[in-house]
PDB file of C-alpha atoms in Angstrom:
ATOM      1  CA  UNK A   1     -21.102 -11.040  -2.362  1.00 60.00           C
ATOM      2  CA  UNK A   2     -18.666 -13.646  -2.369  1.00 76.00           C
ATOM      3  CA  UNK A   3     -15.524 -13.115   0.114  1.00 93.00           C
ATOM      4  CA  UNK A   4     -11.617 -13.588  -1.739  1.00 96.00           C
ATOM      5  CA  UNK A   5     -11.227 -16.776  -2.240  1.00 97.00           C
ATOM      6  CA  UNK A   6      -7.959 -18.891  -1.685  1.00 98.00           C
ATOM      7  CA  UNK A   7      -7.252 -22.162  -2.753  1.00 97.00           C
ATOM      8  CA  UNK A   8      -6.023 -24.426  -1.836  1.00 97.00           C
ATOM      9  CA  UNK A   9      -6.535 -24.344   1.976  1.00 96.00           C
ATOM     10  CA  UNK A  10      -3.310 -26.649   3.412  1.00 97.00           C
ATOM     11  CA  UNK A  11      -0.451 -27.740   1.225  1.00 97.00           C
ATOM     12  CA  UNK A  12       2.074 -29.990   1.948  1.00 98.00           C
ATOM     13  CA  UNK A  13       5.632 -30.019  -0.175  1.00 98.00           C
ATOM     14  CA  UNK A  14       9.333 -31.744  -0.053  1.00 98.00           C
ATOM     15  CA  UNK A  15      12.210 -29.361  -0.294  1.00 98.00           C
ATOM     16  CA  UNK A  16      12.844 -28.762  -3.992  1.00 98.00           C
ATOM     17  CA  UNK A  17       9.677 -28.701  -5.098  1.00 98.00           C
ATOM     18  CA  UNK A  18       7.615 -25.940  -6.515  1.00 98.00           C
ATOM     19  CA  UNK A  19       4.208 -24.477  -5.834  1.00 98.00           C
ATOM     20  CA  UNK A  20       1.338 -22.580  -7.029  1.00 98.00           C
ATOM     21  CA  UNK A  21      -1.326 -20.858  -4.762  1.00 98.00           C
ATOM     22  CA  UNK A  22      -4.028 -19.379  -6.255  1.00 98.00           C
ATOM     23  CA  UNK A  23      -6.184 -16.217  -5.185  1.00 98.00           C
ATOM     24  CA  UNK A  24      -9.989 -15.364  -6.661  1.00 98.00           C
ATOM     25  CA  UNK A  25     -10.666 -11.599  -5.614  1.00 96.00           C
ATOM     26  CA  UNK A  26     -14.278 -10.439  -4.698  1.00 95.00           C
ATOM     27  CA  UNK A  27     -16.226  -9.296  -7.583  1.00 94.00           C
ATOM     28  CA  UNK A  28     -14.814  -6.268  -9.336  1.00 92.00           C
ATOM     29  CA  UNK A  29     -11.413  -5.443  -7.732  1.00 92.00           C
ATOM     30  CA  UNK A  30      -8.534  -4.876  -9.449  1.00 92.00           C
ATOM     31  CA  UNK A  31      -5.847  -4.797  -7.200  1.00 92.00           C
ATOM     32  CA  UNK A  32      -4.386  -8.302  -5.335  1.00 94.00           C
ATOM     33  CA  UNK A  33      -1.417  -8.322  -2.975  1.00 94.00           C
ATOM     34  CA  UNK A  34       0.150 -11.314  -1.873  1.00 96.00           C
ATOM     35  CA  UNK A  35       1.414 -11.514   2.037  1.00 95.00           C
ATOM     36  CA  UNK A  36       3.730 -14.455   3.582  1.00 96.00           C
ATOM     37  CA  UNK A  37       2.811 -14.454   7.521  1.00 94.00           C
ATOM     38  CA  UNK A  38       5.277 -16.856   9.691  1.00 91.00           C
ATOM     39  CA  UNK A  39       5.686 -16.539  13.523  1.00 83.00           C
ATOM     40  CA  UNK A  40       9.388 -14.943  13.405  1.00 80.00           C
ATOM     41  CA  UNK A  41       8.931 -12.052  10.741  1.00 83.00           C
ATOM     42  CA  UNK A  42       4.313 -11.883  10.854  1.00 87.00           C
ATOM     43  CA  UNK A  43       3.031 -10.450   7.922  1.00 91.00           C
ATOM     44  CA  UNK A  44       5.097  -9.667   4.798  1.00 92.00           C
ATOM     45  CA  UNK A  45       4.410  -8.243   1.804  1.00 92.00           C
ATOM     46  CA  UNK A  46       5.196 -10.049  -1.288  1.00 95.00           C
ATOM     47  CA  UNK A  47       3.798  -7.954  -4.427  1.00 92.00           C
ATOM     48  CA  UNK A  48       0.971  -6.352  -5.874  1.00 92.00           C
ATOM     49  CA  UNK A  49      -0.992  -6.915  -8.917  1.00 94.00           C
ATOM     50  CA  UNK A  50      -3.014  -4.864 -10.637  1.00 92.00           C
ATOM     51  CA  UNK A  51      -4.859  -5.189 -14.421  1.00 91.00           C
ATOM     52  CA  UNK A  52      -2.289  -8.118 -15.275  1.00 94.00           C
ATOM     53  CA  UNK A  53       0.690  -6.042 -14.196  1.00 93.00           C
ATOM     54  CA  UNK A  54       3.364  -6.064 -11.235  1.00 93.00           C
ATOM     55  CA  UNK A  55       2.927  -2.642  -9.594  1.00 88.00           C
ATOM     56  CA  UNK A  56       4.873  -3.576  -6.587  1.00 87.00           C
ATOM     57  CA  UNK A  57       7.535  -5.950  -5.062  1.00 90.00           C
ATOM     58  CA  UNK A  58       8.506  -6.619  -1.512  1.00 91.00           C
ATOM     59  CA  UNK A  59      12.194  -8.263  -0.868  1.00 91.00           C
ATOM     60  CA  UNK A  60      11.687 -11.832  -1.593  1.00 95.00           C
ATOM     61  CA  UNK A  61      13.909 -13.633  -3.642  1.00 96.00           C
ATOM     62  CA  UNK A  62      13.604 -13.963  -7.150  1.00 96.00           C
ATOM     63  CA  UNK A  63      12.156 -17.920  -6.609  1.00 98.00           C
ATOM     64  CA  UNK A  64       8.864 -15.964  -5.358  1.00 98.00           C
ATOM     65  CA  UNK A  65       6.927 -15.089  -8.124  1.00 97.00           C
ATOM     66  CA  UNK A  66       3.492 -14.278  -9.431  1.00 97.00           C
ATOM     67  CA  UNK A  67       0.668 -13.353 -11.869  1.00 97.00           C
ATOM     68  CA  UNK A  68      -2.792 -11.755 -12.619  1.00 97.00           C
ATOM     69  CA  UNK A  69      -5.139 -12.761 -15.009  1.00 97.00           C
ATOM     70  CA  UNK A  70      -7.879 -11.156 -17.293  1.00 96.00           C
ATOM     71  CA  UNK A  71     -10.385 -11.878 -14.238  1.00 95.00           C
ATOM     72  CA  UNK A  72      -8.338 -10.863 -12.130  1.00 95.00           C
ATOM     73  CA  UNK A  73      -7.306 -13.975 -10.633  1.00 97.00           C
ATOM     74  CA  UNK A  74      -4.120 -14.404  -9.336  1.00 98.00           C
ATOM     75  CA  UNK A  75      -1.529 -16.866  -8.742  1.00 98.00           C
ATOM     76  CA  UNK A  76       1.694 -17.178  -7.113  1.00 98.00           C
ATOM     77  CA  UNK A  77       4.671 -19.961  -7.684  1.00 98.00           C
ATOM     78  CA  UNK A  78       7.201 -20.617  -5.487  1.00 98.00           C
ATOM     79  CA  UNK A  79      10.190 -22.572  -7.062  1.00 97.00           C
ATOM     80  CA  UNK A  80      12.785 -24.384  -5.483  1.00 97.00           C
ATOM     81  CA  UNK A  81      10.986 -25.021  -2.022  1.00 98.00           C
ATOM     82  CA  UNK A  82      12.755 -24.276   1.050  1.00 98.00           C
ATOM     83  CA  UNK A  83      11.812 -25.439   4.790  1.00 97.00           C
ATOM     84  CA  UNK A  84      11.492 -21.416   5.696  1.00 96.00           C
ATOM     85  CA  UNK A  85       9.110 -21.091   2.970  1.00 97.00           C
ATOM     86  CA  UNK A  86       7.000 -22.730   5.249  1.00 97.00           C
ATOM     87  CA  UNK A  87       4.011 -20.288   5.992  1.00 96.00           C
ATOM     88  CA  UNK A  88       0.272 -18.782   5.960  1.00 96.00           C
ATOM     89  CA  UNK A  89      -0.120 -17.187   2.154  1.00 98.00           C
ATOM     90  CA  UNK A  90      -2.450 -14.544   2.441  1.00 97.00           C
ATOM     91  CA  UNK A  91      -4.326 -12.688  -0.656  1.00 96.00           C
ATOM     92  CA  UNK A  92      -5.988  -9.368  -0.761  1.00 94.00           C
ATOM     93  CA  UNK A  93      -8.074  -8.019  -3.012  1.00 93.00           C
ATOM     94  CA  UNK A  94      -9.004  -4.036  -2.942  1.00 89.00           C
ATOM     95  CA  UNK A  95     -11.189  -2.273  -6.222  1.00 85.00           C
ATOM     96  CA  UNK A  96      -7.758   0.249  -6.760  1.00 75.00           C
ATOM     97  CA  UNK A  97      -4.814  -1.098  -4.251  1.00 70.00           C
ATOM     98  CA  UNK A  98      -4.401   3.116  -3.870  1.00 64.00           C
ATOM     99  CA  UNK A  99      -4.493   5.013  -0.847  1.00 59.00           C
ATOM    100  CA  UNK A 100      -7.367   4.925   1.042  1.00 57.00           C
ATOM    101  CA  UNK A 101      -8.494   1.471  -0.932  1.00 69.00           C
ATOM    102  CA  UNK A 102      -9.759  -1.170   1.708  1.00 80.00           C
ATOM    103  CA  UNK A 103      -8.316  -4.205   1.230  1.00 86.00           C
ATOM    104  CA  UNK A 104      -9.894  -7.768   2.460  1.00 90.00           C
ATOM    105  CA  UNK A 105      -7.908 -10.630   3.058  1.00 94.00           C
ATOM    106  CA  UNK A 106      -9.135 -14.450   1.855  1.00 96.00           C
ATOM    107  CA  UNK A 107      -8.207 -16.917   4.674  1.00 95.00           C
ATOM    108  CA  UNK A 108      -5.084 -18.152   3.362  1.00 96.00           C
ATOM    109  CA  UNK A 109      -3.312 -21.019   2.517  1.00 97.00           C
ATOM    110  CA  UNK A 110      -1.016 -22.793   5.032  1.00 97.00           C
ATOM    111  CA  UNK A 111       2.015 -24.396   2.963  1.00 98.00           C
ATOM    112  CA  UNK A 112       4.095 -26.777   4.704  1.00 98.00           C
ATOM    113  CA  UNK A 113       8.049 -27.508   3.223  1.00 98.00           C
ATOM    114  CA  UNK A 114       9.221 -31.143   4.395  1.00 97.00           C
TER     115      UNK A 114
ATOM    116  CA  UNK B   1      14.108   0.336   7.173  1.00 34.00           C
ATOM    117  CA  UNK B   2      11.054   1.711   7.925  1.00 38.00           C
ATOM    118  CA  UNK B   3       8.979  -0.283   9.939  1.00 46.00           C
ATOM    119  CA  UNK B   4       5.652  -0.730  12.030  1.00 54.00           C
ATOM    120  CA  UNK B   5       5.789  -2.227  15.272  1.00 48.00           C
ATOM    121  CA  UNK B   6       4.201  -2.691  17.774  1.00 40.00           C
ATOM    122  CA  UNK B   7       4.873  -2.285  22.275  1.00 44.00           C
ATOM    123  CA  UNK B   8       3.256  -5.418  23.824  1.00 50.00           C
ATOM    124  CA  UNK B   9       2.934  -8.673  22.217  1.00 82.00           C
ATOM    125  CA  UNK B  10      -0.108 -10.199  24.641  1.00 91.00           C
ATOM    126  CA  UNK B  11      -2.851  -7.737  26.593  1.00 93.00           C
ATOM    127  CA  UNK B  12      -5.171  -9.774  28.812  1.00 95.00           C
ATOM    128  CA  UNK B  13      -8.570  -7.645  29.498  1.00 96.00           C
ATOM    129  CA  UNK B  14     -11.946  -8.408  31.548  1.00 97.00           C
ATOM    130  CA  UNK B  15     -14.802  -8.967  29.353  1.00 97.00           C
ATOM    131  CA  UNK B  16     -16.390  -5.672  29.694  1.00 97.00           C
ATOM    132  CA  UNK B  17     -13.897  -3.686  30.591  1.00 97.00           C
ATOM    133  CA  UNK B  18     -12.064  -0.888  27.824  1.00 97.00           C
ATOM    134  CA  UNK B  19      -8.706  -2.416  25.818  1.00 97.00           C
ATOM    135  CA  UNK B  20      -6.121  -0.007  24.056  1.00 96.00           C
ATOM    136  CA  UNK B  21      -3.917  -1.461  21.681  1.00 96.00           C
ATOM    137  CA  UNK B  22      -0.756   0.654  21.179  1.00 94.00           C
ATOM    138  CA  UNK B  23       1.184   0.818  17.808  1.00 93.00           C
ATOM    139  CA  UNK B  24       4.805   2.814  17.069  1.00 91.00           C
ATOM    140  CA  UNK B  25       5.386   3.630  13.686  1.00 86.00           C
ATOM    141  CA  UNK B  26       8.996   4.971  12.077  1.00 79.00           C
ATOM    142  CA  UNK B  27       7.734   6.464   8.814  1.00 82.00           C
ATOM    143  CA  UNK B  28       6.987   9.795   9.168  1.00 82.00           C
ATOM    144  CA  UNK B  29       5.575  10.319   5.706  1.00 81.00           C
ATOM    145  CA  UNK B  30       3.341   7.653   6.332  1.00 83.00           C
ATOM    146  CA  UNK B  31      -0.081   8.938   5.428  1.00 85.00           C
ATOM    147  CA  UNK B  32      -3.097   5.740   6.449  1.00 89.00           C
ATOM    148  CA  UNK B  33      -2.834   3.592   8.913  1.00 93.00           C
ATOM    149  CA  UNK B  34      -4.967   0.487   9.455  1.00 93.00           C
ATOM    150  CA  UNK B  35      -5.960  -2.460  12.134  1.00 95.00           C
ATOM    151  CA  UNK B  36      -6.510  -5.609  11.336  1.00 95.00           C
ATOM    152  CA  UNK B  37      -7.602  -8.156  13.515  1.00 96.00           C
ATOM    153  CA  UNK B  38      -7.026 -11.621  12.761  1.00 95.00           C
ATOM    154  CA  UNK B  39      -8.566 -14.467  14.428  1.00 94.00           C
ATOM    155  CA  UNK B  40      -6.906 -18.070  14.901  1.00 89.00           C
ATOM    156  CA  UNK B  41      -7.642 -19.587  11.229  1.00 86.00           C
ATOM    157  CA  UNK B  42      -8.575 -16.770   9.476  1.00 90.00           C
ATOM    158  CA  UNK B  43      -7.122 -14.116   7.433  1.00 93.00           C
ATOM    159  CA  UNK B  44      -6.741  -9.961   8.718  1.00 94.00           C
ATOM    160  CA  UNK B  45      -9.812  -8.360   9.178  1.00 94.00           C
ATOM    161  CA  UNK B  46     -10.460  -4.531   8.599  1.00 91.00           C
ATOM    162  CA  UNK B  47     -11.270  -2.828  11.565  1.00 94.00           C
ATOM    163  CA  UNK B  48     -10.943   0.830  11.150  1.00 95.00           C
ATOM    164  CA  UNK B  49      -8.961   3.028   9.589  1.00 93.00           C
ATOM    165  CA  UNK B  50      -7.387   6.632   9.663  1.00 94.00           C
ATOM    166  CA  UNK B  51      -5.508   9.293   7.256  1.00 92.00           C
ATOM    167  CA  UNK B  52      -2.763  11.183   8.799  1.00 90.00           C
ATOM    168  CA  UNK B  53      -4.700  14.368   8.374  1.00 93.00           C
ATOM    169  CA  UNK B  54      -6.801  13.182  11.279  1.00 95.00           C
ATOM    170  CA  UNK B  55      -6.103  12.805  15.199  1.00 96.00           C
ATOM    171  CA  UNK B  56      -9.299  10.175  16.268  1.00 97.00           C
ATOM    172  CA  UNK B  57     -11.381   8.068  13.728  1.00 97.00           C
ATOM    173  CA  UNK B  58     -14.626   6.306  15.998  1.00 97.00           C
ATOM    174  CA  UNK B  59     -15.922   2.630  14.992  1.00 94.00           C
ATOM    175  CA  UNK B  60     -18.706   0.537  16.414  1.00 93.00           C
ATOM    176  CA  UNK B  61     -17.181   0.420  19.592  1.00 96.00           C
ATOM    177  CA  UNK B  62     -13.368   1.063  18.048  1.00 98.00           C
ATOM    178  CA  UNK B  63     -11.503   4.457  17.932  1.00 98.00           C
ATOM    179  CA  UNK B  64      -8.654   4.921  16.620  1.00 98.00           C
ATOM    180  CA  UNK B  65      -6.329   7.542  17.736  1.00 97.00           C
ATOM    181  CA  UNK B  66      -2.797   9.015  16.058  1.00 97.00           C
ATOM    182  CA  UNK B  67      -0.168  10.973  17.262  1.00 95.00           C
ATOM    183  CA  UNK B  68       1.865  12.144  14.440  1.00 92.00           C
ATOM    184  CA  UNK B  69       4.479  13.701  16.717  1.00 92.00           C
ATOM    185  CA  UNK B  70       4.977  10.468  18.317  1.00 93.00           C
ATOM    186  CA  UNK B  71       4.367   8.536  15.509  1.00 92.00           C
ATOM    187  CA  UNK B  72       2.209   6.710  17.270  1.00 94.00           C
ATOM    188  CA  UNK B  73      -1.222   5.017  16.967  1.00 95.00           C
ATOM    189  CA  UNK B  74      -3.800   3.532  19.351  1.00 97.00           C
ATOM    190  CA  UNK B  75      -6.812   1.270  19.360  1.00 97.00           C
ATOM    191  CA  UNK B  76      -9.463   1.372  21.941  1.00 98.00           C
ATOM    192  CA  UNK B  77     -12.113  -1.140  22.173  1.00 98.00           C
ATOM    193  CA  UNK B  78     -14.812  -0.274  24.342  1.00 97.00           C
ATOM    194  CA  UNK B  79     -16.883  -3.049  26.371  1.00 97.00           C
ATOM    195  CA  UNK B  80     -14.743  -5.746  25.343  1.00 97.00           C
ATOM    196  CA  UNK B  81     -16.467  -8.777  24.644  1.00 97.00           C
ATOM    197  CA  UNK B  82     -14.787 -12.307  24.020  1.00 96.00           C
ATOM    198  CA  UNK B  83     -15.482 -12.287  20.582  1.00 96.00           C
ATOM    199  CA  UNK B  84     -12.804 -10.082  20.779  1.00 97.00           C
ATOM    200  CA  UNK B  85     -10.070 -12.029  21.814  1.00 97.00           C
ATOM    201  CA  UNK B  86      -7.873 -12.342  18.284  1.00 96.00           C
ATOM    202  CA  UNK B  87      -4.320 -10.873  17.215  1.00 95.00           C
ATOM    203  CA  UNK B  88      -4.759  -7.220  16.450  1.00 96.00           C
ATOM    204  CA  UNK B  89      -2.701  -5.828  13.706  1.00 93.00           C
ATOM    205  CA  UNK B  90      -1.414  -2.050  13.191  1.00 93.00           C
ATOM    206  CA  UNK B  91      -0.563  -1.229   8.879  1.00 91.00           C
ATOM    207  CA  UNK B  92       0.930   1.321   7.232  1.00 88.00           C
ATOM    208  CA  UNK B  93      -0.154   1.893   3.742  1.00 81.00           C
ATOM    209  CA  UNK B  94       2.796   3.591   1.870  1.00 74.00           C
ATOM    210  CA  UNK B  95       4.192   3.893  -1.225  1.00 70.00           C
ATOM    211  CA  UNK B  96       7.763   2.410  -1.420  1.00 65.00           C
ATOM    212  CA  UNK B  97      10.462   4.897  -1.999  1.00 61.00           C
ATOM    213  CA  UNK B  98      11.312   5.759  -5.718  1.00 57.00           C
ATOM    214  CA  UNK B  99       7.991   4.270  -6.428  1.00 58.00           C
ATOM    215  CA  UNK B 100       4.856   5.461  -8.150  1.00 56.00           C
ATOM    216  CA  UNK B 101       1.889   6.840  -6.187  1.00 55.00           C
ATOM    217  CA  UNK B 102       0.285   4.099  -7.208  1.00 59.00           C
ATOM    218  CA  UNK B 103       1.995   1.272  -6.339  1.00 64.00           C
ATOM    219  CA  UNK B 104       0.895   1.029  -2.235  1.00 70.00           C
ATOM    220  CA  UNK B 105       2.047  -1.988  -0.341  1.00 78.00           C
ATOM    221  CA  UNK B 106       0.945  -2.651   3.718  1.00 82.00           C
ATOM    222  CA  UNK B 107       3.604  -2.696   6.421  1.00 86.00           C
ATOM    223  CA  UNK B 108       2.072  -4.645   9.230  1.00 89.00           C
ATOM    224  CA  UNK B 109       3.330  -4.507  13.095  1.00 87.00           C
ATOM    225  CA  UNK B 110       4.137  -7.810  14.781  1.00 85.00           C
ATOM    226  CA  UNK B 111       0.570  -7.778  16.111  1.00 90.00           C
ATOM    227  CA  UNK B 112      -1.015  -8.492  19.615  1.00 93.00           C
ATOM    228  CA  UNK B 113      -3.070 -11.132  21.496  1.00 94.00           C
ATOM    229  CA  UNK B 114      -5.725  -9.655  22.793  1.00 96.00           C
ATOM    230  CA  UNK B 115      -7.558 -12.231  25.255  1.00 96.00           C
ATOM    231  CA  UNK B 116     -10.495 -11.760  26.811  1.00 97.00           C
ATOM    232  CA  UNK B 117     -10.814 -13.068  30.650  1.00 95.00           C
ATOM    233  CA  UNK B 118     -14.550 -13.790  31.522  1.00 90.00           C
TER     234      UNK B 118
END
């Protein structure tokens, strides 16, 4: 069974700039969550989507943003780079995102703001 | 805010030798906690987990252990081995306030380097 899947791996963008990170769940889940992990503030969450729709949002600015697919795919956009967006983006996937609902991380993609 | 922390940022252990992993929470009506461990590279792991209506959840050589009245939480790792040497992680699976029941999010502790000395 194929692991969440994260692509791509290392990104590197100018100030300005906007990007897209995408997120392939395992097999059957329903639920992805998007997490921003830096040094200074470790892991934060950024939202949660389940069957196409927002459920939850962490406090990120409105330039932080995100979708779910049919397939539950995801994708999240960053607009407007900054140099603190700089930062492991981590995906996980869970059947439910409820209580209770294990949820496995992909390995993340490290974006770099220059 | 609520928040998950955690009391030592780096725990040095001989490889065989038991490690406990300690973890403060604020939320009271927090109700399942998790640890992660995350190795250099890779994303959180799950380790083990535990509801709030339990005191001691046991692993493959993990236990967990939670103290409501202290809001506080505990890893053990029995025998450990170098494999694992990573950054261990304490969640808190809530919902946020004047949310759904649904709609659960993961409040992670700054997390701890857990090396292994041979």
């Amino acid at each position: 069974k194929a692991g969440v899947t994260q692509t791509p791996r290392y990104l590197i963008k100018t100030r300005g700039q906007q990007v897209t990170l995408s997120c392939s769940p395992i097999s059957g889940h329903r639920s992805v969550s998007w997490y921003q992990q830096t040094p200074g503030q470790g892991l934060q969450f950024l939202f949660e989507y389940f069957s196409e729709t927002q459920r939850n949002k962490g406090n990120f600015p409105g330039r932080f943003s995100g979708r779910q697919f049919s397939n539950s795919r995801s994708e999240m956009n960053v607009s407007t780079l900054e140099l603190g967006d700089s930062a492991l983006y981590l995906c996980a996937s869970s059947l439910f995102g409820g209580l209770n609902t294990e949820a496995f991380f992909g390995q993340g993609t490290r974006l770099t703001v220059v | 805010g609520e928040s998950v922390g955690l009391h030592l940022p780096t725990l040095s252990v001989q490889e065989g030798d038991n490690s406990i992993i300690n973890c403060a929470y604020s939320n009271s009506a927090s109700d399942y906690f998790i640890w992660y461990k995350q190795e250099s590279g890779k994303g959180p792991q799950f380790i083990i987990d535990i509801r709030s209506n339990m005191d001691k959840r046991q692993g493959q050589r993990v236990t967990v252990l939670l103290n409501k009245t202290v809001k506080h939480l505990s890893l053990q790792i029995a025998a450990t081995q170098p494999g694992d040497s990573a950054v261990y992680f304490c969640a808190e699976n809530s919902s946020p306030e004047g949310s759904s029941g649904s709609a659960r999010q993961l409040t992670f502790g700054s997390g701890t380097q857990l090396t292994v000395l041979p």
